[in-house]
PDB file of C-alpha atoms and ligand atoms in Angstrom:
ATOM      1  CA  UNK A   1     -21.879 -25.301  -3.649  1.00  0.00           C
ATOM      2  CA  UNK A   2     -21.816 -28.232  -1.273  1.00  0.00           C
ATOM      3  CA  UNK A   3     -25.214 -30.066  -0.720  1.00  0.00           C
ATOM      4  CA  UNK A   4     -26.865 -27.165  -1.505  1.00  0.00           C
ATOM      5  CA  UNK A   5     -25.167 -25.445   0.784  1.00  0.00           C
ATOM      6  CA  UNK A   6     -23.163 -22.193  -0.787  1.00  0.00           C
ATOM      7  CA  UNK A   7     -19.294 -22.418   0.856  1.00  0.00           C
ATOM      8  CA  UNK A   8     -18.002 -19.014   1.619  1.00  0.00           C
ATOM      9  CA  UNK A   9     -14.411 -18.664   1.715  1.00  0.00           C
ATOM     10  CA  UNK A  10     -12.317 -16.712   3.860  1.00  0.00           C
ATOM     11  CA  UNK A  11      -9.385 -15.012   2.911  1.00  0.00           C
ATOM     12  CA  UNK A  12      -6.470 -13.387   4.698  1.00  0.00           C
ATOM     13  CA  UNK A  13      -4.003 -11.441   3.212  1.00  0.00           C
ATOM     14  CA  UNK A  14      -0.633  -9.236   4.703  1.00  0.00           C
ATOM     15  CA  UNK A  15      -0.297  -5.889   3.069  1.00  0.00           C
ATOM     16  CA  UNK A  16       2.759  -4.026   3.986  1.00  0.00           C
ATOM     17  CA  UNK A  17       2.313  -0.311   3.806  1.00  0.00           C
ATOM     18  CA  UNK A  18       6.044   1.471   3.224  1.00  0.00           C
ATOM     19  CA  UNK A  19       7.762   4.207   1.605  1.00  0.00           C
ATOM     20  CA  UNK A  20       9.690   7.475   3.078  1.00  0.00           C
ATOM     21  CA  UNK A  21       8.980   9.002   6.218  1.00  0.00           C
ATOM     22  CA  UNK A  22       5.563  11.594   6.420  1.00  0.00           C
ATOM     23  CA  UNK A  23       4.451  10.257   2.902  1.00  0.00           C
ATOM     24  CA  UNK A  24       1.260   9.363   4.278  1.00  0.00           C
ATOM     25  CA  UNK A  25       1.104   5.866   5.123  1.00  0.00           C
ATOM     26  CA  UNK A  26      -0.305   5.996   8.285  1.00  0.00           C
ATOM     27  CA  UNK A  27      -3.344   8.567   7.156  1.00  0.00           C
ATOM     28  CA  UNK A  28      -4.135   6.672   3.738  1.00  0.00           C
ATOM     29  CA  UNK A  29      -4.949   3.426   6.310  1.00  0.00           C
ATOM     30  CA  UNK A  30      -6.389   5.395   9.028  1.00  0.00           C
ATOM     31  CA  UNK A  31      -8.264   6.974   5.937  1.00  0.00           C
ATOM     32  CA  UNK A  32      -9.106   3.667   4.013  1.00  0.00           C
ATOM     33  CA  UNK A  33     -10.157   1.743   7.557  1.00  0.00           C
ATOM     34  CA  UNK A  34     -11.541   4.409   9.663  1.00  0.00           C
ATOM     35  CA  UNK A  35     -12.579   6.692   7.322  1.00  0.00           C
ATOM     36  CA  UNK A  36     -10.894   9.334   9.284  1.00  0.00           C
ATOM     37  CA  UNK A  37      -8.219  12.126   8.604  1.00  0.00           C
ATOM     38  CA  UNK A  38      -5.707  13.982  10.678  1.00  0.00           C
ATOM     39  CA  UNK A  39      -3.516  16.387  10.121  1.00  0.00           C
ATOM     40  CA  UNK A  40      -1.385  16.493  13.058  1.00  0.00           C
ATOM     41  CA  UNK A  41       1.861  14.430  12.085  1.00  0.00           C
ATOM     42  CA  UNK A  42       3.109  11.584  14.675  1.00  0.00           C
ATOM     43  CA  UNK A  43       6.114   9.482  13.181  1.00  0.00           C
ATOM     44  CA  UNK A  44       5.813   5.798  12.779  1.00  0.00           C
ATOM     45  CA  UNK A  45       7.707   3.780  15.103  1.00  0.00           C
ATOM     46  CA  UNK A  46       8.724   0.323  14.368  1.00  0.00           C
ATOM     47  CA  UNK A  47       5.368  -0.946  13.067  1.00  0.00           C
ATOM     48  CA  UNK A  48       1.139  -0.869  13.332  1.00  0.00           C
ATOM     49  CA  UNK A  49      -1.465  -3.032  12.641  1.00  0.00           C
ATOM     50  CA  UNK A  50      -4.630  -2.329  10.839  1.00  0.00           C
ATOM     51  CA  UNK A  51      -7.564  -4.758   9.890  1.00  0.00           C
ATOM     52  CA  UNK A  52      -9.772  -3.817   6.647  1.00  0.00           C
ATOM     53  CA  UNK A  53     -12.606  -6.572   6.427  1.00  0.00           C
ATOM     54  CA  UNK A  54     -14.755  -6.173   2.730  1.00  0.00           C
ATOM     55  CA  UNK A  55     -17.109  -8.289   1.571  1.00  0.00           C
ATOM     56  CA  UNK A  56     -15.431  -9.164  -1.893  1.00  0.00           C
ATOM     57  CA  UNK A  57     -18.546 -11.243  -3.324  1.00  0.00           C
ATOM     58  CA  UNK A  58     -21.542 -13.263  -1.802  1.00  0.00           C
ATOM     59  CA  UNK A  59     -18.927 -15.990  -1.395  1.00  0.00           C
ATOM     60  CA  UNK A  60     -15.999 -14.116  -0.258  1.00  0.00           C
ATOM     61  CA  UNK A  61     -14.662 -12.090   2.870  1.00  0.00           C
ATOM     62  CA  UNK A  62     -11.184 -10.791   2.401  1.00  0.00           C
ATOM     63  CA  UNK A  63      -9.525  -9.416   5.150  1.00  0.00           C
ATOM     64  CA  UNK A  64      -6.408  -6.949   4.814  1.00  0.00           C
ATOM     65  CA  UNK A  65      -3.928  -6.834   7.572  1.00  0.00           C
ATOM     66  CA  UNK A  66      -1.945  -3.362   6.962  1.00  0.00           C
ATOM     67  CA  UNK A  67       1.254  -3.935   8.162  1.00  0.00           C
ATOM     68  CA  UNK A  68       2.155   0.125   8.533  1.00  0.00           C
ATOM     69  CA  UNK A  69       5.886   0.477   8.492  1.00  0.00           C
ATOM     70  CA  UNK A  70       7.984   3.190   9.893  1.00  0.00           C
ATOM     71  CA  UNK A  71       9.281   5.463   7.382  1.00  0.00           C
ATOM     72  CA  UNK A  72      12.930   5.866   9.383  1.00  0.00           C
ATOM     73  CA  UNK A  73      12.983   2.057   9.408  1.00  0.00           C
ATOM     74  CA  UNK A  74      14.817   1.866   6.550  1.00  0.00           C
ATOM     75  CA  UNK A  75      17.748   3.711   7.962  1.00  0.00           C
ATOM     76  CA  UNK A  76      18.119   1.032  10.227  1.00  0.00           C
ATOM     77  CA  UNK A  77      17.535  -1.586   7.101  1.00  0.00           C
ATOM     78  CA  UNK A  78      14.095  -3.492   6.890  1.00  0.00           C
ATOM     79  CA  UNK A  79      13.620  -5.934   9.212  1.00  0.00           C
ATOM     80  CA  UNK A  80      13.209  -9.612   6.999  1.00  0.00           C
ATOM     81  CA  UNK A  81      10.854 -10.341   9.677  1.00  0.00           C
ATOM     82  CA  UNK A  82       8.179  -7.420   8.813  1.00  0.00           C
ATOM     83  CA  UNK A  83       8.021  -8.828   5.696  1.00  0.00           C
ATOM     84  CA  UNK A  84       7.537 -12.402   6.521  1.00  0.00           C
ATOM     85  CA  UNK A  85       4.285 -13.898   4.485  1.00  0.00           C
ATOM     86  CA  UNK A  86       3.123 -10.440   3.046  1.00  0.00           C
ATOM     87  CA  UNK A  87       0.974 -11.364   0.211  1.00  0.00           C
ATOM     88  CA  UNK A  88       1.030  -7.405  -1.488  1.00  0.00           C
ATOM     89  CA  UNK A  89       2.692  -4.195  -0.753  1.00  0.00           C
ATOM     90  CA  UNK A  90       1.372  -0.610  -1.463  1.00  0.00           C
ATOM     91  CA  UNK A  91       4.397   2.142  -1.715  1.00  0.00           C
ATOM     92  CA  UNK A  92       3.570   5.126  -1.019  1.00  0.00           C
ATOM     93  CA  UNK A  93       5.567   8.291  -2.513  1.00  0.00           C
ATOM     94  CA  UNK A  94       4.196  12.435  -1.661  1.00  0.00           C
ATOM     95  CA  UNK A  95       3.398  13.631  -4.803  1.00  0.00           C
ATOM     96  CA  UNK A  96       5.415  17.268  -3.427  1.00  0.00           C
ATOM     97  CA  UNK A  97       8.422  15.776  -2.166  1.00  0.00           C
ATOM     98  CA  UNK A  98      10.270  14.100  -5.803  1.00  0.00           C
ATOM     99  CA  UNK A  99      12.784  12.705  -3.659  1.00  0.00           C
ATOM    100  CA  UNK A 100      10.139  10.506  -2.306  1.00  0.00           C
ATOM    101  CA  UNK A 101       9.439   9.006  -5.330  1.00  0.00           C
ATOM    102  CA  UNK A 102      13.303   7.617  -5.701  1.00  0.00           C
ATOM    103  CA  UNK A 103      13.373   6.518  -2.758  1.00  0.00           C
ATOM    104  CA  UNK A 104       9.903   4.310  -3.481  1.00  0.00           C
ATOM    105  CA  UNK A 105      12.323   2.355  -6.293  1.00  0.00           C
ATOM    106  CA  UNK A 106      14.947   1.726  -3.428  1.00  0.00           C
ATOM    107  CA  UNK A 107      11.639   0.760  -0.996  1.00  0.00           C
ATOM    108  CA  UNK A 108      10.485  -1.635  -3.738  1.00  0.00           C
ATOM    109  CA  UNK A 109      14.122  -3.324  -4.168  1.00  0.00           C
ATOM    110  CA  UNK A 110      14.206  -3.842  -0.820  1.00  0.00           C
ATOM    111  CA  UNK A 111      11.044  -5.929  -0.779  1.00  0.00           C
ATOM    112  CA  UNK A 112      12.004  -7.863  -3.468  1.00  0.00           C
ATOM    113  CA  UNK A 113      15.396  -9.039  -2.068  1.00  0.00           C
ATOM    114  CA  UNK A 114      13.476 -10.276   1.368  1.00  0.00           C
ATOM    115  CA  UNK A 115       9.986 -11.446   0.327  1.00  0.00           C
ATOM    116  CA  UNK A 116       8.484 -13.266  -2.770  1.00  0.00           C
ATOM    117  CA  UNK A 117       5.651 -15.717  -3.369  1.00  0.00           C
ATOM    118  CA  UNK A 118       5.732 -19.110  -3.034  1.00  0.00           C
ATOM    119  CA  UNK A 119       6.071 -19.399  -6.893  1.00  0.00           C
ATOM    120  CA  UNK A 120       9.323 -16.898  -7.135  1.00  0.00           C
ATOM    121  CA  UNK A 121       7.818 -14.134  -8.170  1.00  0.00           C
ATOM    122  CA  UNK A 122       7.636 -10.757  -6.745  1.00  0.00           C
ATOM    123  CA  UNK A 123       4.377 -10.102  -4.453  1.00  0.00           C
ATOM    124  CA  UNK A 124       1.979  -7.522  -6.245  1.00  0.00           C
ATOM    125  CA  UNK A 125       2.803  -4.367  -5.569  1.00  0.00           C
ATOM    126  CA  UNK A 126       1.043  -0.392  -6.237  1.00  0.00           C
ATOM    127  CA  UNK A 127       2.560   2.774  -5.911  1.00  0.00           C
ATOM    128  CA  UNK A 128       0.549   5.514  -4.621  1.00  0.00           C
ATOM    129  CA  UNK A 129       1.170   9.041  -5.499  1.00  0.00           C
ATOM    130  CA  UNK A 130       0.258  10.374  -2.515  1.00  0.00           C
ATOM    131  CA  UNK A 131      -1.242  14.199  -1.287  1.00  0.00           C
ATOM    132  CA  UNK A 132      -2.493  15.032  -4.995  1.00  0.00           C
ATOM    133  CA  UNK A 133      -4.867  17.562  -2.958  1.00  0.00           C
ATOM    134  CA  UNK A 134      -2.226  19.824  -2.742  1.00  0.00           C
ATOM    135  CA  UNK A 135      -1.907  23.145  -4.418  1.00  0.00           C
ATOM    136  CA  UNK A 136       0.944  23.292  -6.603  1.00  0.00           C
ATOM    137  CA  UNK A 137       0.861  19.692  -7.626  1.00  0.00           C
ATOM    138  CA  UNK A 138       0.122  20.236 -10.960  1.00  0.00           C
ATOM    139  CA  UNK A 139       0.579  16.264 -12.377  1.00  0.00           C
ATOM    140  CA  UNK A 140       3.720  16.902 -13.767  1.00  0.00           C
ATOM    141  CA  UNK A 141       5.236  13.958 -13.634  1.00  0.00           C
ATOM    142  CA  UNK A 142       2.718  12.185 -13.435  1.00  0.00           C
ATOM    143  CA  UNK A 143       3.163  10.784 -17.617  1.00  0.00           C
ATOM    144  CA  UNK A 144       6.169   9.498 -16.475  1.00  0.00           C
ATOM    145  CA  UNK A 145       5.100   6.751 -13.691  1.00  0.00           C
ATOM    146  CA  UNK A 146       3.707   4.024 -15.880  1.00  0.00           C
ATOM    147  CA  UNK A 147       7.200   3.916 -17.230  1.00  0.00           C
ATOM    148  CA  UNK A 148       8.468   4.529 -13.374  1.00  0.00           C
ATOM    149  CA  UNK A 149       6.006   1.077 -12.644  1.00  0.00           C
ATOM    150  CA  UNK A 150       7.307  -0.793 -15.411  1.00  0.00           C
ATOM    151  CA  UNK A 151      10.887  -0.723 -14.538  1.00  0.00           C
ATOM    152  CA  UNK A 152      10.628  -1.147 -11.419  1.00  0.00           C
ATOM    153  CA  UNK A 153       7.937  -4.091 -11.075  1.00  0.00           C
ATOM    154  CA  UNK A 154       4.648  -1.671  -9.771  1.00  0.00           C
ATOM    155  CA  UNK A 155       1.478  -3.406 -11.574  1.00  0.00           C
ATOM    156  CA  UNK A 156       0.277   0.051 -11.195  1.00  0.00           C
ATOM    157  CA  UNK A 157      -0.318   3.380  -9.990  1.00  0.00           C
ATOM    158  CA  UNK A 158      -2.939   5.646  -8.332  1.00  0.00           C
ATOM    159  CA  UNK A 159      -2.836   9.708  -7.714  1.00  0.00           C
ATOM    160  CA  UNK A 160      -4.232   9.260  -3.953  1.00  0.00           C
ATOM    161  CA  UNK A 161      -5.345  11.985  -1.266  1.00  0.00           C
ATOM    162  CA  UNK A 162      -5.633  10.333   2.458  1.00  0.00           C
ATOM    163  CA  UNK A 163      -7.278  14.238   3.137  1.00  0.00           C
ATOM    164  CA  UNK A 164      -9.551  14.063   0.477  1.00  0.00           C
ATOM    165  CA  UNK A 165     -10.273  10.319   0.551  1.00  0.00           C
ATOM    166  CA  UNK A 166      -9.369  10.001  -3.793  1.00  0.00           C
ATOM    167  CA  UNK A 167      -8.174   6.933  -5.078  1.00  0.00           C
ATOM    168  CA  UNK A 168      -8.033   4.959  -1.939  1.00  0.00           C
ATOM    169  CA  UNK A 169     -10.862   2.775  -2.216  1.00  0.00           C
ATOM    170  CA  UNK A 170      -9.931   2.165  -5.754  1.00  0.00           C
ATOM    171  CA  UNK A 171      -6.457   1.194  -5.322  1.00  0.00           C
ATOM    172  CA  UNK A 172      -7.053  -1.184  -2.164  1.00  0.00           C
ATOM    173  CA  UNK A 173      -9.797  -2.779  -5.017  1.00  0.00           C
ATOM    174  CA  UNK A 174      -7.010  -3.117  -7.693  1.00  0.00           C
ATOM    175  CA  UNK A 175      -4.389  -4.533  -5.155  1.00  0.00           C
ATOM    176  CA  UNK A 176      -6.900  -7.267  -4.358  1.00  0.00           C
ATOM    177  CA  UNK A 177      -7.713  -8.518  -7.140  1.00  0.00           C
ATOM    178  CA  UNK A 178      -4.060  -8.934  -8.186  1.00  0.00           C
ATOM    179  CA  UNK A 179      -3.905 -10.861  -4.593  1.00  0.00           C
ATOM    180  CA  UNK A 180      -6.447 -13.122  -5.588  1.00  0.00           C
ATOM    181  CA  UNK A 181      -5.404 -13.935  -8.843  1.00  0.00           C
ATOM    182  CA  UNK A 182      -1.862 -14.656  -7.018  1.00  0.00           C
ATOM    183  CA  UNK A 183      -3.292 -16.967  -4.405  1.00  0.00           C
TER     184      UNK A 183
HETATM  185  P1  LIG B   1       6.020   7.830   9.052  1.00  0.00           P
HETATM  186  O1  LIG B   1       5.111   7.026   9.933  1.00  0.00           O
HETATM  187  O2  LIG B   1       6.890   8.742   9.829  1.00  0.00           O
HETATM  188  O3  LIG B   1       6.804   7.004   8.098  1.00  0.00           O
HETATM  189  O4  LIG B   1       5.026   8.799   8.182  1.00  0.00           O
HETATM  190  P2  LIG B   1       3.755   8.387   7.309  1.00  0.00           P
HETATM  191  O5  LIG B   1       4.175   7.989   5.953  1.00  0.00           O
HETATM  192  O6  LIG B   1       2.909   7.399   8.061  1.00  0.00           O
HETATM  193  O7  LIG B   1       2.989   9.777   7.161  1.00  0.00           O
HETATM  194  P3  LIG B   1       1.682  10.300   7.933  1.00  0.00           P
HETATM  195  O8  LIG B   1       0.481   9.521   7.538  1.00  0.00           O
HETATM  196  O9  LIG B   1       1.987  10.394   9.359  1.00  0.00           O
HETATM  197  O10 LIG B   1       1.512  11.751   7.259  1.00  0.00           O
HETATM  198  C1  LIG B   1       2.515  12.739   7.350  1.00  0.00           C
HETATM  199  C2  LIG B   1       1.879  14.116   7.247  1.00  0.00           C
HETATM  200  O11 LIG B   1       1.315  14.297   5.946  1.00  0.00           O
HETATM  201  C3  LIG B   1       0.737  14.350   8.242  1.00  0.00           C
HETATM  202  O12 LIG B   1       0.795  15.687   8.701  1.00  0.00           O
HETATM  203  C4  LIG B   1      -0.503  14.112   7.422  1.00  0.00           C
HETATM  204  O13 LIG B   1      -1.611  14.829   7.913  1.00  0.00           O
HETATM  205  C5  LIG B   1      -0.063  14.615   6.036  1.00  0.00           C
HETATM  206  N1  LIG B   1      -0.782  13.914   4.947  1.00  0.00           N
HETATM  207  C6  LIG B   1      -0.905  12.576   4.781  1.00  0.00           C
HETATM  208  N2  LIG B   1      -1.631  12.299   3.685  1.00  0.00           N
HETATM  209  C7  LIG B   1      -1.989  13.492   3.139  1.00  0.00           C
HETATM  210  C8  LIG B   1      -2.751  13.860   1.989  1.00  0.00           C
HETATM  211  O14 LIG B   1      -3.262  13.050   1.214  1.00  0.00           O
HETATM  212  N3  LIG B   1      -2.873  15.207   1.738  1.00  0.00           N
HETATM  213  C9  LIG B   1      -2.316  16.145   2.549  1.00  0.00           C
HETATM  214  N4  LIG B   1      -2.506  17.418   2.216  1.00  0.00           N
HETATM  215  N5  LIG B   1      -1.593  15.824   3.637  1.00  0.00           N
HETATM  216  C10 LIG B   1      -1.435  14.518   3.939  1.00  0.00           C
END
């Protein structure tokens, strides 16, 4: 409070959004800023923007800029220039496909080795188990991913649905607050 005047603050942070292709990046931030799903599949190419504006407090406005990255751009090797200032990362993994979920430790190397805070250490990232809606997902492995997120540097994890809208909200919430307490 200056003067009696409260001082809001206004904060800006880069999200990258990555993991294999059809996971469901692009629907869990169509989901999480639109509210909207679709089930028609369109690949990624090269990289879109999204802008999430929440009222974190009476003092606060955060606003996310999803940086949505191409599942096939990895073939080609990340692009050190995508990653370029990004403040937290969410990894997404399909909760049907396993080999999605190994590639999510490779995704999370990657960003590692080309992006880190201005202190050294890694930006916060949270892995997202994505599609949980479906049938036969029965949660099987899902014991296993808070030793998954400990070796490989997740502060968490959240069993998401993009069709459903579950967990979204939630883990966007959690992802924040690690920002803040980062920045
Ligand atoms: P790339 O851009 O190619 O890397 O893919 P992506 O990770 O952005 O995946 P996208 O959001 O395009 O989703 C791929 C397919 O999975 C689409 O047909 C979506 O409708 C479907 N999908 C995404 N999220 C969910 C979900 O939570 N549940 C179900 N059942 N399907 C989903």
């Amino acid at each position: 409070e200056l003067l009696g005047v409260s001082v809001c603050t206004d904060k800006l942070f880069k999200v990258l959004v990555i993991g294999d292709l059809g996971v469901g990046k692009t629907s869990i931030i169509l989901r999480y800023v639109n509210k909207l799903f679709d089930d028609t599949y369109k690949a990624s190419i090269g990289v879109d923007f999204a802008l999430k504006t929440i009222e974190w407090n009476t003092r606060t406005v955060v606003r996310l800029q999803f940086w949505d990255i191409a599942g096939q751009e990895r073939i080609k090797n990340m692009s050190r220039a995508y990653y370029k200032g990004a403040m937290g990362a969410v990894v997404v993994f399909d909760v049907t496909h396993s080999p999605t979920l190994e590639a999510a430790s490779e995704w999370k190397r990657d960003l590692d080795s080309k992006v880190c805070l201005d202190s050294g250490h890694p930006i916060p990232a949270v892995l997202l188990a994505n599609k949980c809606d479906m049938k036969g997902w029965d949660g099987g492995f899902v014991s296993s991913l808070d030793r998954f997120c400990k070796d490989n540097g997740f502060l968490g994890w959240f069993e998401t649905s993009a069709k459903d809208n579950i967990n979204i909200d939630e883990a966007s919430a959690f992802l924040v607050k690690q920002m803040m307490l980062c920045d």
